[in-house]
XYZ file of C-alpha atoms in Angstrom:
756
model
C 23.937 219.591 108.666
C 25.563 217.466 111.266
C 29.096 216.011 110.864
C 30.138 212.564 111.195
C 30.992 210.957 114.438
C 34.462 210.769 116.003
C 34.888 206.893 115.813
C 37.912 206.164 113.784
C 37.864 203.907 110.741
C 39.986 201.165 112.504
C 37.407 201.102 115.448
C 34.694 200.925 113.100
C 36.102 198.058 111.155
C 36.922 196.162 114.302
C 33.579 196.636 115.780
C 31.929 195.448 112.561
C 34.168 192.270 112.711
C 33.176 191.571 116.140
C 29.626 192.114 115.803
C 29.374 190.055 112.571
C 30.691 187.109 114.640
C 27.090 186.402 116.003
C 25.003 187.762 113.005
C 22.719 184.660 113.192
C 21.092 185.715 116.301
C 17.635 187.064 116.325
C 17.307 190.761 117.053
C 14.660 191.627 119.583
C 12.167 194.522 118.658
C 8.982 195.852 120.005
C 5.723 195.771 118.083
C 5.223 199.425 116.669
C 1.696 200.270 115.495
C 3.081 202.968 113.316
C 4.435 201.476 110.119
C 6.948 204.334 109.890
C 8.051 204.485 113.429
C 11.540 203.787 114.581
C 12.042 200.183 115.475
C 12.994 199.826 119.185
C 15.952 197.266 119.336
C 17.422 195.559 122.428
C 19.966 197.788 124.098
C 22.036 194.800 125.217
C 25.259 194.736 123.003
C 25.008 192.117 120.402
C 28.473 190.958 120.763
C 27.961 190.334 124.362
C 25.232 187.557 123.754
C 26.289 184.022 123.454
C 26.055 182.875 119.858
C 22.865 180.378 119.532
C 22.634 177.587 117.200
C 21.269 178.362 113.647
C 17.544 178.638 113.528
C 15.157 177.614 110.770
C 12.726 180.153 109.412
C 9.601 181.025 111.418
C 7.549 184.150 111.294
C 8.335 186.500 114.188
C 5.786 186.620 117.186
C 4.527 190.097 118.133
C 5.109 191.018 121.692
C 2.790 192.596 123.938
C 2.788 196.311 124.576
C 6.176 197.386 125.955
C 7.641 193.806 125.697
C 10.693 192.818 123.886
C 10.935 189.722 121.813
C 12.988 187.139 123.434
C 15.771 185.872 121.274
C 15.185 182.292 120.148
C 17.884 179.746 119.592
C 18.187 178.775 116.116
C 18.079 175.320 114.497
C 20.480 173.995 111.999
C 19.807 175.104 108.401
C 18.508 172.581 106.210
C 20.996 171.316 103.613
C 20.551 172.188 100.093
C 18.527 169.246 98.357
C 17.101 168.717 95.103
C 13.468 167.734 94.805
C 13.199 164.308 93.612
C 9.669 163.180 92.225
C 8.444 159.716 93.607
C 8.513 158.100 90.237
C 11.403 158.020 88.009
C 10.934 157.998 84.153
C 11.813 155.077 82.040
C 15.423 154.656 81.074
C 16.773 154.477 77.503
C 16.615 150.681 76.735
C 20.141 150.609 75.282
C 21.794 151.677 78.524
C 23.533 148.627 79.755
C 24.110 149.817 83.370
C 21.142 150.325 85.852
C 21.828 153.681 87.568
C 22.130 153.456 91.314
C 20.622 156.244 93.551
C 22.382 159.461 93.200
C 23.492 161.596 96.138
C 21.224 164.732 96.023
C 22.295 166.416 99.091
C 25.087 169.106 99.850
C 25.957 167.521 103.050
C 29.545 167.065 104.176
C 30.397 163.539 104.518
C 33.465 161.496 105.815
C 35.644 159.724 103.155
C 35.903 156.058 103.362
C 39.018 154.111 102.355
C 37.222 152.131 99.750
C 36.098 155.166 97.920
C 39.661 156.551 98.117
C 41.080 153.353 96.752
C 38.685 153.424 93.878
C 39.616 156.833 92.944
C 43.352 156.069 93.068
C 42.975 153.118 90.536
C 44.537 155.376 87.667
C 47.529 157.370 88.928
C 47.019 159.952 86.213
C 44.624 161.792 88.165
C 45.568 163.106 91.515
C 42.985 162.593 94.312
C 42.464 164.930 97.374
C 43.668 163.369 100.733
C 41.399 165.365 103.285
C 39.572 163.491 105.961
C 36.542 165.511 105.635
C 34.742 166.238 102.319
C 35.261 169.849 101.250
C 32.330 171.935 100.070
C 33.388 173.562 96.829
C 31.697 176.447 95.071
C 30.351 176.390 91.315
C 33.050 176.935 88.776
C 30.886 179.620 87.126
C 28.870 178.167 84.092
C 25.919 179.991 85.208
C 27.569 183.271 86.152
C 29.640 183.176 82.849
C 32.869 183.046 84.446
C 33.321 179.821 82.451
C 33.708 181.185 79.055
C 32.239 179.499 75.861
C 35.691 178.512 74.692
C 35.921 176.330 77.813
C 32.956 174.195 76.915
C 33.112 171.470 74.487
C 30.954 168.560 73.422
C 31.070 165.394 71.215
C 28.258 166.611 68.799
C 25.614 169.118 68.641
C 22.134 169.163 67.097
C 22.717 172.721 65.815
C 24.708 176.011 66.983
C 21.837 177.263 69.031
C 22.098 173.867 71.023
C 25.864 173.926 71.268
C 28.099 173.233 74.323
C 27.980 176.969 75.235
C 24.285 176.837 75.868
C 24.697 173.840 78.355
C 24.718 176.210 81.383
C 22.635 175.891 84.455
C 19.375 177.867 84.341
C 20.147 179.251 80.902
C 16.876 180.419 79.241
C 15.830 179.724 75.714
C 14.603 182.650 73.331
C 11.193 183.230 72.479
C 11.318 181.267 69.137
C 14.110 178.713 70.361
C 15.885 179.709 67.050
C 19.271 178.636 66.097
C 21.292 181.242 68.037
C 19.823 180.892 71.606
C 18.144 177.672 72.609
C 17.901 176.206 76.125
C 20.482 173.620 76.488
C 23.273 171.508 74.930
C 21.771 168.849 72.642
C 23.780 166.113 71.149
C 23.585 165.451 67.495
C 23.109 161.718 67.944
C 21.278 159.653 70.785
C 23.884 157.030 71.742
C 26.188 156.352 74.572
C 29.382 158.082 73.012
C 28.094 161.629 73.518
C 29.568 163.847 76.042
C 29.908 167.523 77.167
C 33.112 168.573 79.052
C 34.537 171.651 80.945
C 37.985 172.870 80.737
C 38.775 174.396 84.069
C 42.238 175.734 82.596
C 43.851 174.849 85.922
C 44.103 171.909 88.201
C 40.759 171.840 90.072
C 39.347 169.736 92.900
C 36.059 168.487 91.398
C 33.320 167.751 93.950
C 30.016 167.670 92.369
C 27.830 168.020 89.219
C 24.394 169.800 88.996
C 22.106 168.978 85.963
C 18.969 170.300 84.316
C 16.960 169.330 81.420
C 16.354 171.528 78.330
C 14.475 174.886 78.953
C 11.661 174.712 76.222
C 7.887 175.346 76.045
C 7.212 172.615 73.707
C 9.827 169.845 73.987
C 10.872 167.362 76.745
C 14.539 166.589 76.813
C 16.574 165.630 79.707
C 19.106 163.051 80.761
C 18.091 160.472 83.372
C 21.724 159.038 84.025
C 25.366 159.751 83.319
C 28.988 159.006 84.055
C 31.613 161.525 85.272
C 35.125 161.430 83.909
C 38.157 163.510 84.466
C 41.303 164.121 82.830
C 44.727 166.257 82.994
C 45.261 166.368 79.309
C 41.970 165.683 77.519
C 43.235 162.374 76.093
C 43.512 160.087 78.965
C 40.193 159.938 80.879
C 39.405 158.382 84.312
C 35.867 157.404 85.116
C 34.689 158.067 88.795
C 34.212 154.687 90.277
C 31.964 153.250 92.946
C 34.099 150.458 94.255
C 35.417 148.548 91.350
C 32.852 149.558 88.658
C 32.014 152.666 86.908
C 29.671 154.908 88.875
C 26.495 155.790 87.355
C 24.788 158.926 88.664
C 21.111 159.458 88.816
C 19.979 162.503 86.705
C 16.892 164.425 86.062
C 13.153 163.341 86.292
C 12.012 166.631 84.457
C 13.497 169.594 82.810
C 13.497 172.410 85.469
C 14.398 171.214 88.811
C 18.171 170.880 89.308
C 19.739 167.720 90.699
C 23.045 167.654 92.617
C 25.271 164.569 92.542
C 28.281 164.704 94.791
C 31.399 162.655 93.771
C 32.167 159.953 96.129
C 35.703 161.120 96.277
C 37.006 164.616 95.152
C 38.831 164.255 91.876
C 41.674 166.560 91.048
C 42.010 167.278 87.321
C 41.890 170.033 84.586
C 39.022 168.520 82.631
C 35.638 167.112 83.611
C 33.396 165.394 81.244
C 29.706 164.184 81.503
C 28.735 161.178 79.565
C 24.936 160.551 79.306
C 23.886 156.970 79.616
C 20.184 157.212 79.693
C 17.637 159.882 78.590
C 13.831 160.440 78.681
C 12.279 157.941 76.384
C 10.317 160.595 74.352
C 13.191 163.104 73.989
C 16.807 163.289 73.307
C 20.139 163.980 74.956
C 19.884 167.635 76.222
C 21.333 169.077 79.363
C 22.114 172.141 81.482
C 24.715 171.860 84.197
C 26.987 173.182 86.744
C 30.321 171.910 88.117
C 31.347 172.294 91.715
C 35.019 172.459 92.248
C 37.911 174.220 94.154
C 40.597 175.662 91.688
C 43.899 174.886 93.145
C 46.423 177.836 93.684
C 48.264 178.488 90.553
C 49.504 182.256 90.544
C 51.501 181.532 87.197
C 48.166 180.822 85.292
C 47.112 183.559 83.136
C 43.486 182.759 83.223
C 43.476 182.574 86.912
C 44.980 186.041 87.318
C 42.473 187.509 84.682
C 39.356 186.243 86.454
C 40.258 186.743 89.998
C 38.495 189.477 91.766
C 39.216 190.670 95.304
C 37.766 193.601 97.322
C 39.325 195.473 100.190
C 35.873 196.382 101.743
C 35.624 194.699 105.103
C 31.739 193.696 104.729
C 29.703 190.566 105.517
C 29.869 188.670 102.339
C 27.292 185.926 102.941
C 23.587 185.162 102.206
C 21.261 186.342 104.975
C 18.020 184.746 105.690
C 15.031 187.029 107.319
C 16.502 186.841 110.991
C 20.013 187.409 109.806
C 19.034 190.432 107.765
C 17.238 192.007 110.588
C 20.095 191.371 112.826
C 22.435 192.878 110.368
C 20.474 195.948 110.281
C 20.470 196.255 113.935
C 24.261 195.879 114.016
C 24.700 198.752 111.540
C 22.181 200.792 113.271
C 24.252 200.428 116.510
C 27.409 201.347 114.647
C 25.749 204.385 113.071
C 22.987 205.556 115.456
C 23.160 209.138 114.258
C 22.583 208.505 110.551
C 20.418 205.256 110.611
C 16.796 204.348 111.398
C 15.269 201.034 111.070
C 11.386 201.060 110.154
C 8.878 198.811 108.429
C 6.567 199.643 105.724
C 4.037 197.039 106.347
C 3.960 193.043 106.453
C 4.143 190.204 104.004
C 1.197 187.769 103.380
C 2.715 185.436 106.138
C 3.180 188.443 108.564
C 6.937 189.143 108.017
C 7.838 192.673 108.624
C 9.061 194.601 105.400
C 11.995 196.290 106.947
C 13.729 199.308 105.670
C 16.856 201.351 106.510
C 16.853 205.008 106.451
C 20.298 206.852 106.018
C 20.226 210.561 106.617
C 21.978 213.235 108.929
C 18.400 213.659 110.483
C 16.770 210.272 110.377
C 13.225 210.136 110.810
C 12.288 213.597 109.392
C 12.051 215.127 105.791
C 14.130 218.153 105.653
C 12.876 220.857 103.331
C 14.924 221.086 100.255
C 16.610 217.740 100.552
C 15.465 215.042 98.074
C 14.281 211.580 98.873
C 15.659 208.314 97.240
C 15.061 204.724 97.608
C 16.313 201.366 96.436
C 14.172 198.322 96.635
C 15.056 194.744 96.167
C 13.547 191.200 96.287
C 10.228 191.857 94.503
C 11.019 188.352 93.083
C 12.072 186.455 96.213
C 14.472 184.392 94.327
C 16.338 187.141 92.824
C 18.802 187.358 95.787
C 21.811 189.242 94.426
C 19.983 192.572 94.700
C 19.058 191.894 98.273
C 22.767 191.105 99.384
C 23.947 194.063 97.472
C 21.752 196.410 99.329
C 22.642 194.991 102.647
C 26.374 195.320 101.629
C 25.569 199.034 100.751
C 23.997 199.728 103.989
C 27.179 198.415 105.649
C 29.438 200.375 103.256
C 27.683 203.783 103.719
C 27.881 203.380 107.583
C 31.465 202.513 107.396
C 32.590 205.124 105.054
C 30.545 207.758 106.907
C 32.433 206.886 110.101
C 35.752 206.983 108.038
C 34.953 210.608 106.934
C 34.832 209.691 103.245
C 34.062 213.133 101.882
C 31.952 211.768 98.983
C 29.849 209.571 101.344
C 29.381 212.183 103.916
C 28.273 214.720 101.229
C 25.766 212.225 99.884
C 24.374 211.274 103.309
C 24.034 214.860 104.505
C 22.304 216.014 101.292
C 20.087 213.057 100.674
C 17.536 211.020 102.587
C 18.204 207.466 101.548
C 15.781 204.606 102.091
C 16.974 201.070 101.425
C 14.244 198.229 101.394
C 16.425 195.078 100.645
C 13.491 192.372 100.731
C 10.014 193.269 99.403
C 9.088 189.707 99.208
C 10.579 187.941 102.264
C 8.167 184.985 101.806
C 9.496 184.203 98.503
C 12.943 184.510 99.678
C 12.721 182.043 102.334
C 11.322 179.417 99.826
C 14.680 180.257 97.527
C 16.757 180.154 100.498
C 15.723 176.510 101.523
C 16.655 175.377 98.110
C 20.042 177.254 98.024
C 21.841 178.968 95.449
C 22.146 176.360 92.919
C 19.266 174.036 93.557
C 16.445 176.561 93.648
C 16.078 176.563 90.016
C 14.829 179.615 87.829
C 11.469 180.362 89.666
C 11.272 178.879 93.270
C 10.496 181.746 95.566
C 9.700 184.077 92.711
C 6.294 184.988 93.688
C 4.664 186.016 97.026
C 3.149 183.352 99.236
C -0.154 183.745 97.668
C 1.209 183.336 94.328
C 1.232 187.059 93.001
C 4.215 188.593 90.921
C 4.783 191.918 92.562
C 6.630 193.308 89.625
C 3.236 193.652 87.551
C 0.857 193.941 90.337
C 0.481 197.630 90.432
C -2.462 199.560 88.879
C -2.362 199.758 85.118
C -2.371 203.838 84.788
C -0.881 203.813 81.168
C -4.131 202.718 79.693
C -6.120 205.457 81.482
C -3.655 208.135 80.337
C -3.503 207.101 76.689
C -7.143 206.632 76.347
C -7.748 210.152 77.673
C -5.041 211.327 75.067
C -6.703 209.739 72.349
C -10.061 211.381 72.911
C -9.001 214.549 71.085
C -12.546 215.731 70.726
C -13.778 215.338 74.305
C -12.598 217.006 77.570
C -9.497 215.798 79.103
C -10.445 213.566 82.231
C -6.982 212.381 83.289
C -4.001 214.666 84.011
C -0.567 213.762 82.710
C 0.814 212.926 86.207
C -0.613 211.947 89.712
C -3.205 209.718 87.948
C -5.741 208.299 90.576
C -5.658 204.684 91.485
C -8.794 203.204 90.029
C -11.552 202.176 92.682
C -11.503 198.582 91.718
C -7.976 198.185 92.585
C -8.525 199.493 96.140
C -11.231 197.077 97.027
C -10.493 194.371 99.329
C -11.467 191.584 96.711
C -8.834 192.781 94.115
C -6.005 190.503 93.534
C -3.512 192.741 95.110
C -0.506 191.359 97.243
C -0.203 192.860 100.786
C 3.495 193.679 99.804
C 2.224 195.779 96.871
C -0.364 197.731 98.926
C 2.507 198.444 101.503
C 4.766 199.753 98.755
C 2.062 201.972 97.277
C 1.220 203.466 100.818
C 5.042 203.968 101.411
C 5.257 205.872 98.070
C 2.408 208.050 98.648
C 3.708 208.968 102.223
C 7.302 209.849 101.034
C 8.018 212.351 98.434
C 10.588 210.088 96.455
C 12.290 211.893 93.652
C 14.364 208.758 92.246
C 14.458 205.208 92.824
C 15.787 201.880 91.664
C 14.338 198.402 91.992
C 17.260 195.818 91.796
C 16.211 192.522 89.958
C 18.173 189.499 88.621
C 18.684 187.198 85.637
C 19.876 189.599 83.271
C 22.578 192.529 83.175
C 20.710 195.577 81.874
C 19.011 198.784 83.260
C 15.378 198.974 81.974
C 13.698 202.244 81.981
C 9.743 203.135 81.264
C 7.489 202.867 79.950
C 7.334 198.942 80.537
C 3.758 198.616 78.784
C 3.560 198.768 75.073
C 0.956 201.556 73.727
C -0.181 199.499 70.787
C -2.385 196.618 72.494
C -1.617 194.018 69.633
C 2.191 194.130 70.029
C 4.406 192.211 72.539
C 7.427 194.386 71.852
C 7.464 198.188 70.948
C 9.597 201.083 71.956
C 7.252 203.220 74.049
C 9.093 206.277 75.516
C 7.938 208.493 78.317
C 7.786 212.381 77.912
C 10.989 212.248 80.050
C 12.612 209.632 77.726
C 15.921 211.764 77.690
C 16.086 212.005 81.412
C 15.542 208.074 81.807
C 18.049 207.408 79.243
C 20.509 209.471 81.259
C 19.751 207.939 84.570
C 20.040 204.448 83.009
C 23.265 205.017 81.426
C 24.649 206.423 84.751
C 24.246 203.015 86.277
C 25.204 200.860 83.208
C 28.343 203.088 82.243
C 29.780 202.539 85.693
C 29.057 198.993 86.053
C 32.056 196.891 85.385
C 30.427 194.561 82.723
C 27.102 196.183 81.539
C 28.685 198.370 78.752
C 31.487 195.741 77.811
C 30.883 194.844 74.274
C 32.989 191.723 74.556
C 30.903 190.187 77.255
C 28.568 187.187 76.605
C 24.821 187.663 76.612
C 23.215 186.218 79.838
C 20.563 184.268 77.801
C 19.226 185.465 74.549
C 19.039 189.409 74.623
C 21.785 191.488 73.264
C 21.764 195.069 74.896
C 24.920 196.713 73.497
C 23.200 198.771 70.887
C 22.051 200.916 73.867
C 25.091 200.562 76.115
C 23.530 198.112 78.535
C 20.025 200.018 78.797
C 16.769 199.252 77.356
C 13.120 200.773 77.134
C 11.102 198.092 78.971
C 8.408 198.022 76.431
C 10.759 197.345 73.689
C 12.319 194.314 75.657
C 8.955 192.759 76.869
C 5.523 194.417 77.623
C 4.427 194.284 81.385
C 1.249 195.906 82.461
C 1.218 197.353 86.018
C 5.159 197.593 86.594
C 6.389 199.611 89.643
C 8.274 201.747 87.229
C 5.088 202.995 85.201
C 3.079 203.445 88.341
C 5.699 205.600 90.202
C 6.108 207.751 87.136
C 2.352 208.198 86.631
C 1.133 208.214 90.258
C 3.870 209.837 92.135
C 6.936 212.239 91.453
C 9.387 209.404 91.547
C 11.563 208.469 88.587
C 11.848 204.541 88.981
C 14.226 202.202 86.900
C 14.722 198.424 87.066
C 18.351 197.467 87.424
C 19.220 193.859 86.629
C 22.279 193.390 88.427
C 23.539 189.919 87.071
C 22.941 186.814 85.089
C 22.643 184.586 87.898
C 19.691 185.445 90.259
C 21.099 183.555 93.138
C 24.840 183.488 93.040
C 26.983 181.435 95.384
C 28.416 183.279 98.340
C 31.771 182.969 96.961
C 30.649 185.177 94.011
C 29.351 188.024 96.316
C 32.481 189.964 96.759
C 33.035 190.152 92.915
C 29.416 190.976 92.408
C 29.958 193.845 95.026
C 32.882 195.221 93.083
C 30.844 195.129 89.829
C 27.959 197.229 91.278
C 29.393 199.310 94.099
C 30.185 202.425 92.063
C 27.126 202.198 90.134
C 24.968 202.059 93.175
C 26.635 205.239 94.411
C 26.640 206.947 91.123
C 22.902 206.464 90.682
C 22.031 207.808 94.037
C 23.941 210.990 93.177
C 21.741 211.525 90.196
C 18.879 212.514 92.613
C 20.838 215.744 92.714
C 20.472 216.366 88.983
C 17.977 219.025 87.546
C 16.242 221.858 89.343
C 14.940 222.202 92.748
C 13.246 224.879 94.832
C 10.308 226.280 96.831
C 6.920 227.443 95.772
C 5.699 229.913 98.506
C 2.944 232.495 98.676
C 3.371 236.284 99.307
C 3.701 235.585 103.100
C 6.594 233.092 102.622
C 4.506 229.989 103.284
C 5.126 227.004 101.298
C 2.322 225.834 99.000
C 1.667 222.002 98.786
C 0.628 220.381 95.772
C 1.506 223.139 93.287
C 2.095 222.089 89.785
C 5.670 222.353 88.257
C 5.310 222.241 84.402
C 8.394 222.225 82.118
C 7.931 223.574 78.469
C 7.967 220.970 75.798
C 7.642 218.327 78.401
C 4.148 216.758 78.843
C 4.683 215.491 82.297
C 4.176 217.485 85.536
C 5.266 217.055 89.137
C 4.090 218.568 92.333
C 5.359 220.029 95.357
C 5.518 218.393 98.677
C 3.643 219.357 101.909
C 6.308 222.136 102.691
C 6.200 223.534 99.158
C 9.568 222.087 98.013
C 10.020 220.203 94.681
C 12.690 218.420 92.756
C 12.485 218.055 88.935
C 15.029 215.716 87.326
C 16.373 217.410 83.979
C 19.111 216.894 81.613
C 21.577 219.890 81.227
C 20.052 222.703 79.336
C 17.646 225.832 79.585
C 14.111 225.334 80.415
C 10.952 227.346 80.831
C 9.484 226.197 84.122
C 6.002 227.254 85.299
C 4.617 226.957 88.731
C 0.703 227.156 89.404
C -1.502 226.206 92.092
C -5.288 226.632 92.709
C -6.167 230.094 93.824
C -2.842 231.538 92.632
C -1.481 233.296 89.489
C 0.928 231.083 87.631
C 4.636 232.114 87.439
C 7.190 231.217 84.652
C 10.991 231.350 84.953
C 13.780 230.252 82.753
C 15.886 227.681 84.756
C 19.392 226.646 83.550
C 20.631 223.163 84.326
C 24.490 222.628 84.170
C 26.636 219.660 83.821
C 28.084 219.708 87.318
C 26.420 217.802 89.832
C 23.958 219.678 91.823
C 20.374 220.648 91.124
C 19.860 224.363 90.028
C 17.873 226.316 92.461
C 14.605 227.727 91.028
C 12.223 229.156 93.557
C 8.788 230.693 92.865
C 6.528 233.069 94.775
C 2.908 233.121 93.664
C 0.341 235.735 94.174
C -3.306 234.818 94.765
C -5.902 235.654 92.165
C -8.343 238.494 92.697
C -11.162 236.134 93.155
C -9.064 234.130 95.741
C -8.390 237.414 97.705
C -12.111 238.402 97.560
C -12.933 234.937 98.901
C -10.457 235.170 101.610
C -11.682 238.605 102.730
C -15.275 237.744 102.762
C -14.681 234.288 104.609
C -12.589 236.390 107.175
C -15.731 238.551 107.866
C -18.128 235.471 107.780
C -19.606 236.228 104.540
C -19.520 234.387 101.137
C -18.343 236.036 97.898
C -21.150 237.330 95.914
C -22.009 235.195 92.953
C -22.911 237.542 90.001
C -25.067 235.366 88.039
C -27.220 234.713 91.098
C -27.214 238.192 91.907
C -28.636 239.069 88.603
C -31.420 236.577 88.977
C -32.398 237.862 92.162
C -32.586 241.377 90.789
C -34.803 240.272 87.829
C -37.021 238.497 90.238
C -37.306 241.652 92.248
C -38.327 243.653 89.179
C -41.045 241.199 88.081
C -42.537 241.422 91.535
C -42.442 245.240 91.403
C -44.217 245.268 87.994
C -46.859 242.917 89.311
C-alpha cells in the first residue's frame, strides 16, 4: 500500500482555505462515454481564476470530443421566497384590523428612520442600530435546539396540541392522538390567544416563519398575526408599522411556510405571536420558526450548554450542483493520489450523478480489499446527508495529508465510494426554496415524480413466496435474486437515477453501505417490507438480523444524540427502546427499498441512516451537525472490516468467481467477486463456513471471528469434481464426455438390429 503525500497539514489547510474562496465557479470537465471513467478536470489551478458572479442552476451542456467546458459566469442566487397563492382565504370577521401585505422575501433591506422611530416608541426594548438589515438564522424550533420548556402558550386544545408542538415542519402521528399532533392549537378562538418563545438571552429578532397544522383531515391555519417582544415576559411591545400595530400576513394553506421579516430588528428575550385572524372553517393552529441572532453572553448557562464549535477547517455551507462539483474538483486537486471523480449515470434532467472514490489505488479493485459506499440525497430535500458527505470527503483528504494514522489505515485498506447527491434535480428545487421555506416535501421526488427510496424491485415477495411453497421445488435462491423482467422493460415506472444505482451496484462488489436520509434521528435496518401483507408495521428480520443490529448500533452509539434517552423525539416516534435503531418494517413498511434490494440482489449490507430531525438545516447548524455525525460516519465505514474474508481458488491457484459462501445457521449466502475474493460480515463467534462452486467439490472450514477490528482470513481451495475433470479432458481433445444413458440406448438399438 502506498503512503501519504509529503504535504504538511498546515499547507493542506492553507490550500483548502485559498481554493474555497472561489468555490462558486463551475469546474470544467470532458464528456466521458464511460460511466465509471475518471472525470478529466481543467488543469488550470482553481484559485488562479477570477471569481465569477453567482450563477443560477442550469443543466451542464456536453462538450464535443476532446473539448473542455468553458466556465460560465454565475447569476445571483434567487432570494428565499414563500410561495403565495393568488387568492387569500377569508379572514375571521371578528378581527378588527385588516392585515397589510406581509414581506415574504429573505432579502436584505435598508432601515428607514420612520421604522426605527416606530420601534423606539417603548424604551423597555432595545433596538438594533445597524444601517443594513442583518440576516439572522433560525433560533432552532425545528432542530429542537429550542427546548419544550422554552415554548409557552395562552391556552391549548389538548396536550398533543400544546406549545411544544408548534415547531416548523413538525409532523403529526398517524392517529393524531393526544401525545403527538401536528401544531399548537389554542383552546379558544379569540384575539387573546398567543404562543411565545423564551430565547433565554437577549436576541436580535428579525423574522417569523409560520405554517398551518399538519393534518390529513383538518384545515387549520392562522391568516394574520401580531408580533410582540419583551425583556421580562410581563411588559410587551408590539411591532409597529409607523404609528400603528403591524399586522403580518400569515398562511393561505397549511403546508407552505410563509416568512415575514420585522420592519426593524427587535432586541429582547421573549417573542410572542398573537393571531388576529384564521381560516374561517378552522381554528387557531400554527407551527413556526423564529429568526434571530443571540447577543453574546458568556455568563449565560444555557448559551454555554447549547454552544457547539468544531476545530475542523471545512467548507460549512450549502452547495448547489455546480458548487458541489467544484468542491469535488478542489479535493481531487489536493489529494490526486487517493481520489477519483466519476459519474454513475445521469438524472432525468441530464445532470451527472457524481461520485468520489477514495482509495490508495483509485480506479481499480484490489484483491482482498473491501468496497464501501455512502449515498445521500435520494430525497432531494433531505440536504443534511448531502452536506455531511461533502464534509466527509474534505475531512478524509485533509486527515490523510496530515498523516492521521486512523484515516491513513482506513484509506489504504478500503475502497470508499461517496455519492452525495442521488437526486440532484430534486435538490435544485429545494435549494431554490431555501432551508426554511422549502417545506417538508419540496424537491423530495425526482423531476418525473418518482420516490427513489421505494423505486427498486420488490425481491422480498419473490423470496417469501418460494419459501412458502414447501412441497414444490425451490425456484428462488436466498441471495442474488434476479430482477424481474417487467422491471427491466423501458415502459416500467423506474427513475433514471434508480437504474443508474442498480448498474453501479452490479458493477462494484460492495460489502457495506449506508444511505443518508433526513427528518428523523435513527438508523433503520432491513427488512423494510413486512412479511404479512395485511399489516403496515411488523418486525421482519433478515437472516442476518444480529449483524444488522450490530451495524446499526455502531452508528447510533457513536452519534452525539441518537442514544441520548433525554432527547426529545423529532416528531412522533420514540426509538430509545432499541438504542436509536429500528427494524424498518416495524417502523413503517416500504416495498422496493434500497436496503432490501441490496441485501437480496447483491452482497451489500445496506442501512438507512436518518441524520437529523431537520431535513434542511440552516447553514449555521452545519458545524454542529458535523460534530454530531463525524465519528459515526468513520466508525460505520470501519465495520466493513468485521467478519471473515478470503479467496476461493482452484487447485492451480486461480480465483473462482461467483463461488457461493454459506454460513451454517444463516439462511443467506454471498458470492465471490471476479477475482475469487469475498467478504462476509459476521459478529464475533465461531462459524462453519462452506465454499462451493459449479464443477467443484464443496469445502467447509471453521472460521473464528474475534472482537478486535479486522476480518478473519478464511481461504478455500476447491478441487474439481470427477465429472468436471472428465469434461475438461474430453474438451481438451475435441471430444464430448460420454453420456451413459445415451450409450445404453445406442447399445440396445444395435442389439435389436442384430436380432432382426
